[in-house]
Amino acid sequence: MDALLARYPFLESAREAVRDEAPPIDELLETGSRSAALDRAIDRLENALTGETVGDIHADTEVEVLSYPLARILVSLIDDRRVTRRFTNAEARTATIRIRNDLEATQPPTHAIARAHVLDEFELELEDLGDGLGIDVTRYLQLSSELEGSRWRLVNRPVHDGLVRITEDELFNVIEAAVRVRVGDGIPLEVPPHLADALEDATRAIERRLGHTKLPDSFDRIDPSLFPPCMQALLGRVEAGDRLSSHSRFALVTFLTSIGLSPADLDAVIENEVPVELRTMAEAVIGEEGPTQFPPGSCETMVAFGDCIDPDELCSQITNPLAYYDAALAEQD
Ligand code: SF4
């Protein structure tokens, strides 16, 4: 299989390669122990749920390519719009980072994708307008609905002769939107019962890891003294001026937004100036669908990333920092 497909498994040519060259997915799952492709599919999803990308490429091209349709099947079985959104976002972000690198690096990596290939794949016919790129208004409207921020609204864009002007840099936003649409296309897929059975353990493991199934979705007050030890520790580090790693920042931000804090309200729980990257992530997490689209990761995930600090007695009764806060509030009432 062409290694380009491992870097871009959503390409039409990757779909054809899986159909023509790879063992059928049923067969793959019947080989007994969990295959490397399924392991990597789970890894894709876990990365998507705890960060912004789907992680590093597996050394085996076929494993990497097959893990993508398997991840789409797992997402379909979980069938939770927040999981789907995180997965499509992470796949699109990963692809855009790679595409930008391929197109802009002075020494593009081996198996780089060509600009013409990307544009052709996503039906992006561009015209050089001299002061930017012109994209057909219909195609623009299809993709701009995926982009956040008022600057993408058509009324805020120069339009001439049916072409919307975008900059070279904005082209990457448009490509990211196109990848996101492609990755999410058809999800939830109809998964045959025998495949769903074969993937039940993997699906349950991800759901457990996500730990969101019975999470409370509203809280009547904000009381930082009742936050779980892990969140108090992360807040303490922010206040001490530490720059959090992306997974720690994500854990803190999803917790704070899930208990009802808006990006503008973060200073209610952070004494010093709120770091820009924290506020920006809070804005991205809240997006258009509200904070519940990204619940915080489970305690298991927090432990895995070294973010579970000083667990106390209440911690032994819960599986998610949100559940801790809910229980702590109830104990005090
Ligand atoms: S057990 Fe959970 S709630 Fe408690 S400190 Fe660890 S991650 Fe936080």
Short mmCIF file of N, CA and C and ligand atoms in Angstrom, two decimals, residues 228-231 298-299 302-303 307-312 315 318-321 324, ligand 1:
data_model
loop_
_atom_site.label_atom_id
_atom_site.label_comp_id
_atom_site.label_asym_id
_atom_site.label_seq_id
_atom_site.Cartn_x
_atom_site.Cartn_y
_atom_site.Cartn_z
N PRO A 228 -12.28 18.68 42.59
CA PRO A 228 -11.45 17.50 42.91
C PRO A 228 -9.98 17.89 43.01
N PRO A 229 -9.21 17.09 43.75
CA PRO A 229 -7.80 17.42 43.97
C PRO A 229 -7.04 17.65 42.66
N CYS A 230 -7.35 16.88 41.62
CA CYS A 230 -6.61 17.03 40.35
C CYS A 230 -6.82 18.44 39.77
N MET A 231 -8.07 18.92 39.82
CA MET A 231 -8.36 20.23 39.23
C MET A 231 -7.79 21.35 40.12
N SER A 298 -12.10 10.81 31.82
CA SER A 298 -12.34 10.04 33.05
C SER A 298 -11.11 10.09 33.95
N CYS A 299 -11.28 9.61 35.18
CA CYS A 299 -10.13 9.53 36.09
C CYS A 299 -9.07 8.61 35.50
N MET A 302 -7.08 10.61 33.28
CA MET A 302 -6.27 11.54 34.07
C MET A 302 -5.05 10.82 34.64
N VAL A 303 -5.27 9.61 35.14
CA VAL A 303 -4.16 8.83 35.70
C VAL A 303 -3.14 8.55 34.59
N ASP A 307 -2.18 13.30 35.40
CA ASP A 307 -2.89 14.48 35.91
C ASP A 307 -3.73 14.20 37.15
N CYS A 308 -3.74 12.95 37.60
CA CYS A 308 -4.48 12.62 38.82
C CYS A 308 -3.54 12.87 40.00
N ILE A 309 -3.77 13.96 40.70
CA ILE A 309 -2.86 14.36 41.78
C ILE A 309 -3.59 14.28 43.12
N ASP A 310 -2.96 13.65 44.09
CA ASP A 310 -3.47 13.59 45.47
C ASP A 310 -4.92 13.13 45.58
N PRO A 311 -5.29 12.02 44.98
CA PRO A 311 -6.69 11.58 45.11
C PRO A 311 -7.06 11.37 46.58
N ASP A 312 -8.27 11.72 46.94
CA ASP A 312 -8.69 11.58 48.34
C ASP A 312 -9.76 10.48 48.45
N CYS A 315 -12.52 10.26 45.92
CA CYS A 315 -12.06 9.80 44.60
C CYS A 315 -12.31 8.31 44.40
N ILE A 318 -15.76 7.57 42.66
CA ILE A 318 -16.19 8.16 41.38
C ILE A 318 -15.22 7.75 40.27
N THR A 319 -15.63 8.03 39.02
CA THR A 319 -14.75 7.67 37.90
C THR A 319 -14.45 8.88 37.01
N ASN A 320 -14.92 10.04 37.40
CA ASN A 320 -14.72 11.23 36.57
C ASN A 320 -14.68 12.47 37.48
N PRO A 321 -13.79 13.42 37.21
CA PRO A 321 -13.72 14.62 38.05
C PRO A 321 -15.05 15.36 38.17
N TYR A 324 -17.00 13.78 40.81
CA TYR A 324 -16.44 14.17 42.12
C TYR A 324 -17.09 15.48 42.56
S1 SF4 B 1 -9.34 10.21 41.15
FE1 SF4 B 1 -10.28 11.43 39.54
S2 SF4 B 1 -11.23 13.14 40.58
FE2 SF4 B 1 -9.78 12.24 42.00
S3 SF4 B 1 -7.90 13.40 41.74
FE3 SF4 B 1 -7.75 11.62 40.42
S4 SF4 B 1 -8.56 12.28 38.47
FE4 SF4 B 1 -9.19 13.79 39.96
#
